[in-house]
PDB file of C-alpha atoms in Angstrom:
ATOM      1  CA  GLY A   4     -28.520  87.280-219.337  1.00  0.00           C
ATOM      2  CA  ASN A   5     -27.707  89.046-216.103  1.00  0.00           C
ATOM      3  CA  GLU A   6     -24.240  90.739-215.492  1.00  0.00           C
ATOM      4  CA  GLY A   7     -21.899  88.316-213.845  1.00  0.00           C
ATOM      5  CA  PRO A   8     -20.006  88.943-210.520  1.00  0.00           C
ATOM      6  CA  MET A   9     -16.830  91.165-210.435  1.00  0.00           C
ATOM      7  CA  GLY A  10     -13.664  89.200-210.910  1.00  0.00           C
ATOM      8  CA  ASP A  11     -10.613  89.161-208.554  1.00  0.00           C
ATOM      9  CA  VAL A  12      -8.189  92.162-208.535  1.00  0.00           C
ATOM     10  CA  GLY A  13      -5.383  91.545-210.948  1.00  0.00           C
ATOM     11  CA  ASP A  14      -1.633  91.890-210.302  1.00  0.00           C
ATOM     12  CA  GLN A  15      -0.109  95.451-209.973  1.00  0.00           C
ATOM     13  CA  GLY A  16       0.888  96.822-213.299  1.00  0.00           C
ATOM     14  CA  MET A  17       4.258  98.377-214.226  1.00  0.00           C
ATOM     15  CA  LEU A  18       5.202 101.802-212.665  1.00  0.00           C
ATOM     16  CA  GLY A  19       4.619 104.759-214.905  1.00  0.00           C
ATOM     17  CA  LYS A  20       6.939 107.767-215.510  1.00  0.00           C
ATOM     18  CA  ILE A  21       7.887 109.972-212.521  1.00  0.00           C
ATOM     19  CA  GLY A  22       5.777 113.061-212.456  1.00  0.00           C
ATOM     20  CA  PRO A  23       7.122 116.665-212.301  1.00  0.00           C
ATOM     21  CA  ILE A  24       8.704 118.031-209.032  1.00  0.00           C
ATOM     22  CA  GLY A  25       6.191 119.828-206.919  1.00  0.00           C
ATOM     23  CA  GLY A  26       6.401 123.443-205.791  1.00  0.00           C
ATOM     24  CA  LYS A  27       8.441 124.615-202.745  1.00  0.00           C
ATOM     25  CA  GLY A  28       6.546 124.011-199.548  1.00  0.00           C
ATOM     26  CA  ASP A  29       5.913 126.546-196.791  1.00  0.00           C
ATOM     27  CA  LYS A  30       8.740 127.309-194.289  1.00  0.00           C
ATOM     28  CA  GLY A  31       8.541 125.059-191.273  1.00  0.00           C
ATOM     29  CA  ALA A  32       8.247 126.229-187.676  1.00  0.00           C
ATOM     30  CA  LYS A  33      11.456 127.307-185.850  1.00  0.00           C
ATOM     31  CA  GLY A  34      13.008 124.484-183.862  1.00  0.00           C
ATOM     32  CA  LEU A  35      13.828 124.552-180.184  1.00  0.00           C
ATOM     33  CA  PRO A  36      17.188 126.214-179.155  1.00  0.00           C
ATOM     34  CA  GLY A  37      20.084 123.814-178.809  1.00  0.00           C
ATOM     35  CA  VAL A  38      22.175 123.146-175.717  1.00  0.00           C
ATOM     36  CA  SER A  39      24.830 125.831-174.877  1.00  0.00           C
ATOM     37  CA  GLY A  40      28.354 124.993-176.008  1.00  0.00           C
ATOM     38  CA  LYS A  41      31.309 124.468-173.701  1.00  0.00           C
ATOM     39  CA  LYS A  42      33.375 127.431-172.460  1.00  0.00           C
ATOM     40  CA  GLY A  43      36.198 128.302-174.858  1.00  0.00           C
ATOM     41  CA  LYS A  44      39.912 128.406-174.007  1.00  0.00           C
ATOM     42  CA  ALA A  45      41.361 131.635-172.637  1.00  0.00           C
ATOM     43  CA  GLY A  46      42.997 133.829-175.262  1.00  0.00           C
ATOM     44  CA  THR A  47      46.708 134.746-175.186  1.00  0.00           C
ATOM     45  CA  VAL A  48      47.678 138.088-173.628  1.00  0.00           C
ATOM     46  CA  CYS A  49      48.754 140.620-176.269  1.00  0.00           C
ATOM     47  CA  ASP A  50      51.865 142.647-175.453  1.00  0.00           C
ATOM     48  CA  CYS A  51      50.451 145.367-177.676  1.00  0.00           C
ATOM     49  CA  GLY A  52      52.387 148.174-176.042  1.00  0.00           C
ATOM     50  CA  ARG A  53      55.698 146.604-177.035  1.00  0.00           C
ATOM     51  CA  TYR A  54      54.519 146.010-180.605  1.00  0.00           C
ATOM     52  CA  ARG A  55      53.277 149.563-180.880  1.00  0.00           C
ATOM     53  CA  ARG A  56      56.699 150.793-179.768  1.00  0.00           C
ATOM     54  CA  VAL A  57      58.403 148.564-182.336  1.00  0.00           C
ATOM     55  CA  VAL A  58      56.090 149.750-185.125  1.00  0.00           C
ATOM     56  CA  GLY A  59      56.558 153.351-184.029  1.00  0.00           C
ATOM     57  CA  GLN A  60      60.344 152.989-184.148  1.00  0.00           C
ATOM     58  CA  LEU A  61      60.117 151.375-187.583  1.00  0.00           C
ATOM     59  CA  ASN A  62      58.079 154.333-188.820  1.00  0.00           C
ATOM     60  CA  ILE A  63      60.740 156.700-187.470  1.00  0.00           C
ATOM     61  CA  ASN A  64      63.505 154.672-189.147  1.00  0.00           C
ATOM     62  CA  VAL A  65      61.632 154.667-192.471  1.00  0.00           C
ATOM     63  CA  ALA A  66      61.143 158.440-192.254  1.00  0.00           C
ATOM     64  CA  ARG A  67      64.872 158.894-191.599  1.00  0.00           C
ATOM     65  CA  LEU A  68      65.775 156.654-194.535  1.00  0.00           C
ATOM     66  CA  ASN A  69      63.440 158.582-196.824  1.00  0.00           C
ATOM     67  CA  THR A  70      65.045 161.841-195.697  1.00  0.00           C
ATOM     68  CA  SER A  71      68.522 160.416-196.304  1.00  0.00           C
ATOM     69  CA  ILE A  72      67.531 159.147-199.757  1.00  0.00           C
ATOM     70  CA  LYS A  73      66.113 162.552-200.645  1.00  0.00           C
ATOM     71  CA  PHE A  74      69.315 164.187-199.382  1.00  0.00           C
ATOM     72  CA  LEU A  75      71.519 161.850-201.451  1.00  0.00           C
ATOM     73  CA  LYS A  76      69.438 162.418-204.587  1.00  0.00           C
ATOM     74  CA  ASN A  77      69.836 166.157-204.147  1.00  0.00           C
ATOM     75  CA  VAL A  78      73.566 165.794-203.497  1.00  0.00           C
ATOM     76  CA  ILE A  79      74.039 163.842-206.717  1.00  0.00           C
ATOM     77  CA  ALA A  80      72.179 166.582-208.594  1.00  0.00           C
ATOM     78  CA  GLY A  81      74.521 169.356-207.480  1.00  0.00           C
ATOM     79  CA  ILE A  82      77.759 169.454-205.483  1.00  0.00           C
ATOM     80  CA  ARG A  83      81.080 171.312-205.398  1.00  0.00           C
ATOM     81  CA  GLU A  84      84.431 169.955-204.337  1.00  0.00           C
ATOM     82  CA  THR A  85      88.045 170.736-203.568  1.00  0.00           C
ATOM     83  CA  ASP A  86      90.895 168.253-203.335  1.00  0.00           C
ATOM     84  CA  ASP A  87      89.860 167.068-199.877  1.00  0.00           C
ATOM     85  CA  LYS A  88      86.240 168.189-199.334  1.00  0.00           C
ATOM     86  CA  PHE A  89      82.759 168.170-200.853  1.00  0.00           C
ATOM     87  CA  TYR A  90      80.340 171.106-200.407  1.00  0.00           C
ATOM     88  CA  TYR A  91      76.588 170.894-200.737  1.00  0.00           C
ATOM     89  CA  ILE A  92      73.824 173.512-200.392  1.00  0.00           C
ATOM     90  CA  VAL A  93      70.826 172.129-198.529  1.00  0.00           C
ATOM     91  CA  LYS A  94      67.737 173.896-199.821  1.00  0.00           C
ATOM     92  CA  GLU A  95      65.715 173.496-196.644  1.00  0.00           C
ATOM     93  CA  GLU A  96      65.079 176.464-194.379  1.00  0.00           C
ATOM     94  CA  LYS A  97      66.505 175.749-190.929  1.00  0.00           C
ATOM     95  CA  ASN A  98      67.927 177.787-188.078  1.00  0.00           C
ATOM     96  CA  TYR A  99      71.658 177.569-187.315  1.00  0.00           C
ATOM     97  CA  ARG A 100      71.491 174.758-184.742  1.00  0.00           C
ATOM     98  CA  GLU A 101      69.119 172.682-186.902  1.00  0.00           C
ATOM     99  CA  ALA A 102      71.407 173.214-189.916  1.00  0.00           C
ATOM    100  CA  LEU A 103      74.445 172.156-187.871  1.00  0.00           C
ATOM    101  CA  SER A 104      72.654 168.976-186.713  1.00  0.00           C
ATOM    102  CA  HIS A 105      71.468 168.234-190.264  1.00  0.00           C
ATOM    103  CA  CYS A 106      75.044 168.287-191.601  1.00  0.00           C
ATOM    104  CA  ARG A 107      76.446 166.299-188.660  1.00  0.00           C
ATOM    105  CA  ASP A 108      73.751 163.622-188.927  1.00  0.00           C
ATOM    106  CA  ARG A 109      75.019 162.980-192.449  1.00  0.00           C
ATOM    107  CA  GLY A 110      78.675 162.773-191.510  1.00  0.00           C
ATOM    108  CA  GLY A 111      79.690 166.360-192.220  1.00  0.00           C
ATOM    109  CA  THR A 112      79.418 169.808-190.714  1.00  0.00           C
ATOM    110  CA  LEU A 113      78.427 173.319-191.712  1.00  0.00           C
ATOM    111  CA  ALA A 114      80.883 174.669-194.286  1.00  0.00           C
ATOM    112  CA  MET A 115      83.998 176.310-192.851  1.00  0.00           C
ATOM    113  CA  PRO A 116      85.747 178.484-195.460  1.00  0.00           C
ATOM    114  CA  LYS A 117      89.269 178.989-194.104  1.00  0.00           C
ATOM    115  CA  ASP A 118      90.918 180.385-197.230  1.00  0.00           C
ATOM    116  CA  GLU A 119      90.079 182.567-200.234  1.00  0.00           C
ATOM    117  CA  ALA A 120      89.828 179.685-202.721  1.00  0.00           C
ATOM    118  CA  THR A 121      87.263 177.782-200.627  1.00  0.00           C
ATOM    119  CA  ASN A 122      85.323 180.961-199.885  1.00  0.00           C
ATOM    120  CA  THR A 123      85.133 181.817-203.594  1.00  0.00           C
ATOM    121  CA  LEU A 124      84.001 178.284-204.475  1.00  0.00           C
ATOM    122  CA  ILE A 125      81.161 178.412-201.924  1.00  0.00           C
ATOM    123  CA  ALA A 126      80.192 181.957-202.930  1.00  0.00           C
ATOM    124  CA  ASP A 127      79.944 180.961-206.614  1.00  0.00           C
ATOM    125  CA  TYR A 128      77.906 177.927-205.592  1.00  0.00           C
ATOM    126  CA  ILE A 129      75.458 180.121-203.634  1.00  0.00           C
ATOM    127  CA  SER A 130      75.231 182.641-206.470  1.00  0.00           C
ATOM    128  CA  ASN A 131      74.771 180.034-209.223  1.00  0.00           C
ATOM    129  CA  SER A 132      72.017 178.410-207.150  1.00  0.00           C
ATOM    130  CA  GLY A 133      70.075 181.653-207.315  1.00  0.00           C
ATOM    131  CA  LEU A 134      70.411 182.317-203.591  1.00  0.00           C
ATOM    132  CA  PHE A 135      71.217 185.537-201.786  1.00  0.00           C
ATOM    133  CA  ARG A 136      72.597 184.019-198.573  1.00  0.00           C
ATOM    134  CA  ALA A 137      73.208 180.769-196.682  1.00  0.00           C
ATOM    135  CA  PHE A 138      74.462 179.757-193.243  1.00  0.00           C
ATOM    136  CA  ILE A 139      78.103 178.688-192.896  1.00  0.00           C
ATOM    137  CA  GLY A 140      79.775 177.101-189.879  1.00  0.00           C
ATOM    138  CA  LEU A 141      80.897 180.157-187.964  1.00  0.00           C
ATOM    139  CA  ASN A 142      79.521 181.739-184.761  1.00  0.00           C
ATOM    140  CA  ASP A 143      80.314 183.673-181.575  1.00  0.00           C
ATOM    141  CA  MET A 144      77.656 182.061-179.378  1.00  0.00           C
ATOM    142  CA  GLU A 145      80.130 181.166-176.628  1.00  0.00           C
ATOM    143  CA  LYS A 146      81.753 184.580-176.275  1.00  0.00           C
ATOM    144  CA  GLU A 147      80.553 187.750-177.967  1.00  0.00           C
ATOM    145  CA  GLY A 148      82.965 188.954-180.627  1.00  0.00           C
ATOM    146  CA  GLN A 149      85.124 185.794-180.605  1.00  0.00           C
ATOM    147  CA  PHE A 150      84.077 183.912-183.716  1.00  0.00           C
ATOM    148  CA  VAL A 151      84.886 180.199-184.005  1.00  0.00           C
ATOM    149  CA  TYR A 152      84.217 177.653-186.713  1.00  0.00           C
ATOM    150  CA  ALA A 153      81.795 174.732-186.311  1.00  0.00           C
ATOM    151  CA  ASP A 154      84.781 172.536-185.335  1.00  0.00           C
ATOM    152  CA  SER A 155      85.509 175.014-182.479  1.00  0.00           C
ATOM    153  CA  SER A 156      88.700 176.279-184.121  1.00  0.00           C
ATOM    154  CA  PRO A 157      89.115 180.088-183.983  1.00  0.00           C
ATOM    155  CA  LEU A 158      89.427 182.394-186.975  1.00  0.00           C
ATOM    156  CA  GLN A 159      93.061 182.420-188.079  1.00  0.00           C
ATOM    157  CA  ASN A 160      94.577 184.592-190.785  1.00  0.00           C
ATOM    158  CA  TYR A 161      91.543 184.578-193.066  1.00  0.00           C
ATOM    159  CA  SER A 162      88.131 186.260-192.915  1.00  0.00           C
ATOM    160  CA  HIS A 163      85.815 187.848-195.453  1.00  0.00           C
ATOM    161  CA  TRP A 164      83.489 190.146-193.542  1.00  0.00           C
ATOM    162  CA  LYS A 165      81.224 192.530-195.387  1.00  0.00           C
ATOM    163  CA  GLU A 166      82.220 196.143-194.810  1.00  0.00           C
ATOM    164  CA  GLY A 167      80.997 197.254-191.395  1.00  0.00           C
ATOM    165  CA  GLU A 168      80.510 193.661-190.208  1.00  0.00           C
ATOM    166  CA  PRO A 169      80.418 191.964-187.812  1.00  0.00           C
ATOM    167  CA  HIS A 170      78.042 194.523-186.274  1.00  0.00           C
ATOM    168  CA  ASP A 171      75.950 193.365-183.342  1.00  0.00           C
ATOM    169  CA  PRO A 172      75.150 196.206-180.917  1.00  0.00           C
ATOM    170  CA  ALA A 173      72.214 194.316-179.354  1.00  0.00           C
ATOM    171  CA  GLY A 174      74.200 191.092-178.940  1.00  0.00           C
ATOM    172  CA  HIS A 175      71.661 188.931-180.808  1.00  0.00           C
ATOM    173  CA  GLU A 176      73.556 188.223-184.051  1.00  0.00           C
ATOM    174  CA  ASP A 177      75.773 185.296-183.093  1.00  0.00           C
ATOM    175  CA  CYS A 178      75.742 183.191-186.279  1.00  0.00           C
ATOM    176  CA  VAL A 179      77.242 183.843-189.705  1.00  0.00           C
ATOM    177  CA  GLU A 180      75.772 183.732-193.182  1.00  0.00           C
ATOM    178  CA  MET A 181      77.658 184.009-196.440  1.00  0.00           C
ATOM    179  CA  LEU A 182      76.199 186.314-199.056  1.00  0.00           C
ATOM    180  CA  SER A 183      76.263 185.445-202.753  1.00  0.00           C
ATOM    181  CA  THR A 184      79.145 187.931-203.075  1.00  0.00           C
ATOM    182  CA  GLY A 185      81.239 185.771-200.739  1.00  0.00           C
ATOM    183  CA  GLU A 186      81.053 188.333-197.951  1.00  0.00           C
ATOM    184  CA  TRP A 187      80.232 187.278-194.400  1.00  0.00           C
ATOM    185  CA  ASN A 188      77.528 188.834-192.253  1.00  0.00           C
ATOM    186  CA  ASP A 189      76.628 188.065-188.645  1.00  0.00           C
ATOM    187  CA  SER A 190      72.964 187.149-188.302  1.00  0.00           C
ATOM    188  CA  GLU A 191      70.508 185.976-185.667  1.00  0.00           C
ATOM    189  CA  CYS A 192      70.798 182.217-185.126  1.00  0.00           C
ATOM    190  CA  GLN A 193      67.029 181.695-185.103  1.00  0.00           C
ATOM    191  CA  VAL A 194      66.396 182.882-188.662  1.00  0.00           C
ATOM    192  CA  THR A 195      65.589 179.980-190.989  1.00  0.00           C
ATOM    193  CA  ILE A 196      67.532 179.971-194.266  1.00  0.00           C
ATOM    194  CA  TYR A 197      69.325 177.525-196.561  1.00  0.00           C
ATOM    195  CA  PHE A 198      72.796 176.362-195.526  1.00  0.00           C
ATOM    196  CA  VAL A 199      76.004 174.787-196.839  1.00  0.00           C
ATOM    197  CA  CYS A 200      77.350 171.452-195.558  1.00  0.00           C
ATOM    198  CA  GLU A 201      80.892 170.225-196.061  1.00  0.00           C
ATOM    199  CA  PHE A 202      82.093 166.617-196.090  1.00  0.00           C
ATOM    200  CA  LEU A 203      85.654 165.358-195.808  1.00  0.00           C
ATOM    201  CA  LYS A 204      86.634 163.056-198.665  1.00  0.00           C
ATOM    202  CA  LYS A 205      87.603 159.556-197.610  1.00  0.00           C
ATOM    203  CA  ARG A 206      91.253 158.891-198.223  1.00  0.00           C
ATOM    204  CA  LYS A 207      92.024 155.876-200.393  1.00  0.00           C
TER     205      LYS A 207
END
Protein backbone atom coordinates (compact mmCIF):
# COMPACT_ATOMS: atom_id res chain seq x y z
CA GLY A 1 0.00 0.00 0.00
CA ASN A 2 0.91 3.66 -0.03
CA GLU A 3 3.28 5.22 2.65
CA GLY A 4 1.27 6.54 5.53
CA PRO A 5 1.43 10.17 6.88
CA MET A 6 4.35 11.32 9.16
CA GLY A 7 3.62 10.87 12.82
CA ASP A 8 3.79 13.58 15.54
CA VAL A 9 7.22 14.74 16.86
CA GLY A 10 8.18 12.73 19.88
CA ASP A 11 9.39 14.02 23.26
CA GLN A 12 12.99 15.48 23.52
CA GLY A 13 15.49 12.81 24.25
CA MET A 14 18.16 12.85 27.00
CA LEU A 15 21.10 15.36 26.67
CA GLY A 16 24.28 13.88 25.32
CA LYS A 17 27.87 14.43 26.58
CA ILE A 18 29.29 17.99 26.56
CA GLY A 19 31.47 18.50 23.56
CA PRO A 20 35.11 19.78 23.66
CA ILE A 21 35.86 23.49 24.48
CA GLY A 22 36.16 25.57 21.38
CA GLY A 23 39.19 27.60 20.34
CA LYS A 24 39.96 31.12 21.67
CA GLY A 25 37.93 33.72 19.85
CA ASP A 26 39.26 36.90 18.25
CA LYS A 27 40.05 39.92 20.49
CA GLY A 28 37.07 42.20 20.82
CA ALA A 29 37.00 45.88 19.92
CA LYS A 30 38.39 48.40 22.47
CA GLY A 31 35.69 49.83 24.71
CA LEU A 32 34.92 53.49 25.20
CA PRO A 33 37.11 55.42 27.77
CA GLY A 34 35.67 55.59 31.25
CA VAL A 35 34.77 58.70 33.23
CA SER A 36 37.74 60.61 34.81
CA GLY A 37 38.33 59.87 38.48
CA LYS A 38 38.04 62.40 41.28
CA LYS A 39 40.98 64.66 42.19
CA GLY A 40 43.29 63.04 44.74
CA LYS A 41 44.22 64.46 48.15
CA ALA A 42 47.19 66.82 48.38
CA GLY A 43 50.43 65.12 49.40
CA THR A 44 52.32 66.01 52.60
CA VAL A 45 55.20 68.50 52.33
CA CYS A 46 58.58 66.79 52.71
CA ASP A 47 61.10 68.57 54.93
CA CYS A 48 63.81 66.92 52.87
CA GLY A 49 66.46 69.50 53.68
CA ARG A 50 66.28 68.67 57.38
CA TYR A 51 66.43 64.93 56.71
CA ARG A 52 69.39 65.37 54.41
CA ARG A 53 71.18 67.28 57.16
CA VAL A 54 70.39 64.53 59.67
CA VAL A 55 71.61 61.81 57.30
CA GLY A 56 74.71 63.84 56.50
CA GLN A 57 75.52 64.23 60.20
CA LEU A 58 74.98 60.51 60.74
CA ASN A 59 77.44 59.76 57.95
CA ILE A 60 79.98 62.07 59.61
CA ASN A 61 79.42 60.39 62.99
CA VAL A 62 79.84 56.92 61.45
CA ALA A 63 83.07 58.01 59.76
CA ARG A 64 84.38 59.33 63.08
CA LEU A 65 83.45 56.11 64.86
CA ASN A 66 85.20 54.04 62.20
CA THR A 67 88.31 56.20 62.58
CA SER A 68 88.19 55.80 66.37
CA ILE A 69 87.75 52.03 66.08
CA LYS A 70 90.70 51.82 63.70
CA PHE A 71 92.76 53.95 66.11
CA LEU A 72 91.87 51.73 69.09
CA LYS A 73 92.69 48.55 67.16
CA ASN A 74 96.09 49.98 66.30
CA VAL A 75 96.65 51.10 69.89
CA ILE A 76 95.94 47.60 71.19
CA ALA A 77 98.45 46.21 68.68
CA GLY A 78 101.33 48.35 69.92
CA ILE A 79 101.78 50.79 72.80
CA ARG A 80 104.42 51.86 75.33
CA GLU A 81 103.85 53.06 78.86
CA THR A 82 105.39 54.56 81.96
CA ASP A 83 103.88 54.60 85.44
CA ASP A 84 101.50 57.44 84.60
CA LYS A 85 101.31 57.67 80.79
CA PHE A 86 100.72 55.67 77.61
CA TYR A 87 102.57 56.46 74.35
CA TYR A 88 101.38 55.50 70.90
CA ILE A 89 102.86 56.06 67.42
CA VAL A 90 100.19 57.01 64.91
CA LYS A 91 101.28 55.74 61.51
CA GLU A 92 99.40 58.36 59.51
CA GLU A 93 101.27 61.17 57.80
CA LYS A 94 100.03 64.51 59.13
CA ASN A 95 101.47 67.97 59.62
CA TYR A 96 102.13 69.23 63.16
CA ARG A 97 98.78 70.94 63.73
CA GLU A 98 96.82 67.98 62.31
CA ALA A 99 98.85 65.60 64.51
CA LEU A 100 98.17 67.76 67.58
CA SER A 101 94.41 67.78 66.83
CA HIS A 102 94.42 64.02 66.20
CA CYS A 103 95.90 63.31 69.65
CA ARG A 104 93.64 65.84 71.41
CA ASP A 105 90.50 64.48 69.75
CA ARG A 106 91.30 61.15 71.40
CA GLY A 107 91.90 62.57 74.85
CA GLY A 108 95.67 62.97 74.70
CA THR A 109 98.30 65.23 73.23
CA LEU A 110 101.50 65.02 71.23
CA ALA A 111 104.20 63.29 73.29
CA MET A 112 106.18 65.57 75.60
CA PRO A 113 109.43 63.90 76.73
CA LYS A 114 110.52 65.88 79.79
CA ASP A 115 113.18 63.51 81.12
CA GLU A 116 115.80 61.06 79.83
CA ALA A 117 113.82 57.92 80.70
CA THR A 118 110.73 59.03 78.74
CA ASN A 119 112.85 60.24 75.84
CA THR A 120 114.65 56.89 75.64
CA LEU A 121 111.36 54.97 75.77
CA ILE A 122 109.91 56.99 72.87
CA ALA A 123 113.15 56.78 70.88
CA ASP A 124 113.24 52.97 71.23
CA TYR A 125 109.58 52.86 70.21
CA ILE A 126 110.30 54.90 67.06
CA SER A 127 113.36 52.80 66.23
CA ASN A 128 111.65 49.44 66.83
CA SER A 129 108.76 50.57 64.61
CA GLY A 130 111.20 50.93 61.74
CA LEU A 131 110.83 54.70 61.58
CA PHE A 132 113.47 57.37 61.18
CA ARG A 133 111.56 60.27 62.75
CA ALA A 134 108.22 61.35 64.24
CA PHE A 135 106.67 64.57 65.51
CA ILE A 136 106.65 65.20 69.27
CA GLY A 137 104.81 67.94 71.15
CA LEU A 138 107.37 70.72 71.09
CA ASN A 139 107.48 73.96 69.06
CA ASP A 140 108.55 77.62 68.96
CA MET A 141 105.67 78.89 66.82
CA GLU A 142 104.77 81.67 69.25
CA LYS A 143 108.26 83.13 69.65
CA GLU A 144 111.29 82.13 67.61
CA GLY A 145 113.86 80.28 69.69
CA GLN A 146 111.60 79.84 72.74
CA PHE A 147 110.48 76.23 72.58
CA VAL A 148 107.42 75.14 74.56
CA TYR A 149 105.69 71.80 74.94
CA ALA A 150 102.20 71.06 73.57
CA ASP A 151 100.78 71.90 77.03
CA SER A 152 102.43 75.37 76.72
CA SER A 153 104.98 74.63 79.44
CA PRO A 154 108.54 75.79 78.59
CA LEU A 155 111.60 73.57 78.35
CA GLN A 156 113.00 73.10 81.85
CA ASN A 157 116.21 71.30 82.76
CA TYR A 158 115.97 68.65 80.06
CA SER A 159 116.47 68.68 76.29
CA HIS A 160 117.98 66.30 73.77
CA TRP A 161 118.85 68.34 70.70
CA LYS A 162 120.90 66.83 67.92
CA GLU A 163 124.31 68.45 67.65
CA GLY A 164 123.98 71.80 65.90
CA GLU A 165 120.22 71.94 66.52
CA PRO A 166 117.95 73.79 66.81
CA HIS A 167 119.14 75.53 63.64
CA ASP A 168 116.63 77.70 61.83
CA PRO A 169 118.28 80.61 59.99
CA ALA A 170 115.25 81.16 57.72
CA GLY A 171 112.77 81.05 60.61
CA HIS A 172 110.61 78.32 59.04
CA GLU A 173 111.45 75.35 61.28
CA ASP A 174 109.15 75.87 64.25
CA CYS A 175 108.15 72.29 65.13
CA VAL A 176 110.17 69.42 66.57
CA GLU A 177 110.65 65.84 65.46
CA MET A 178 112.40 63.10 67.38
CA LEU A 179 114.84 60.96 65.44
CA SER A 180 115.14 57.22 66.04
CA THR A 181 118.33 57.99 67.98
CA GLY A 182 116.29 60.01 70.49
CA GLU A 183 117.77 63.29 69.29
CA TRP A 184 115.54 66.28 68.61
CA ASN A 185 115.55 68.30 65.40
CA ASP A 186 113.53 71.40 64.55
CA SER A 187 111.54 70.92 61.37
CA GLU A 188 108.99 72.75 59.24
CA CYS A 189 105.49 72.36 60.69
CA GLN A 190 103.91 71.66 57.30
CA VAL A 191 105.84 68.46 56.57
CA THR A 192 103.64 65.38 56.91
CA ILE A 193 105.14 62.56 58.97
CA TYR A 194 104.10 60.03 61.61
CA PHE A 195 103.75 61.27 65.19
CA VAL A 196 103.63 60.12 68.82
CA CYS A 197 100.60 60.70 71.08
CA GLU A 198 100.66 60.47 74.85
CA PHE A 199 97.73 59.71 77.16
CA LEU A 200 97.53 60.22 80.90
CA LYS A 201 96.55 57.07 82.77
CA LYS A 202 93.33 57.34 84.74
CA ARG A 203 93.97 57.16 88.45
CA LYS A 204 92.07 54.44 90.30
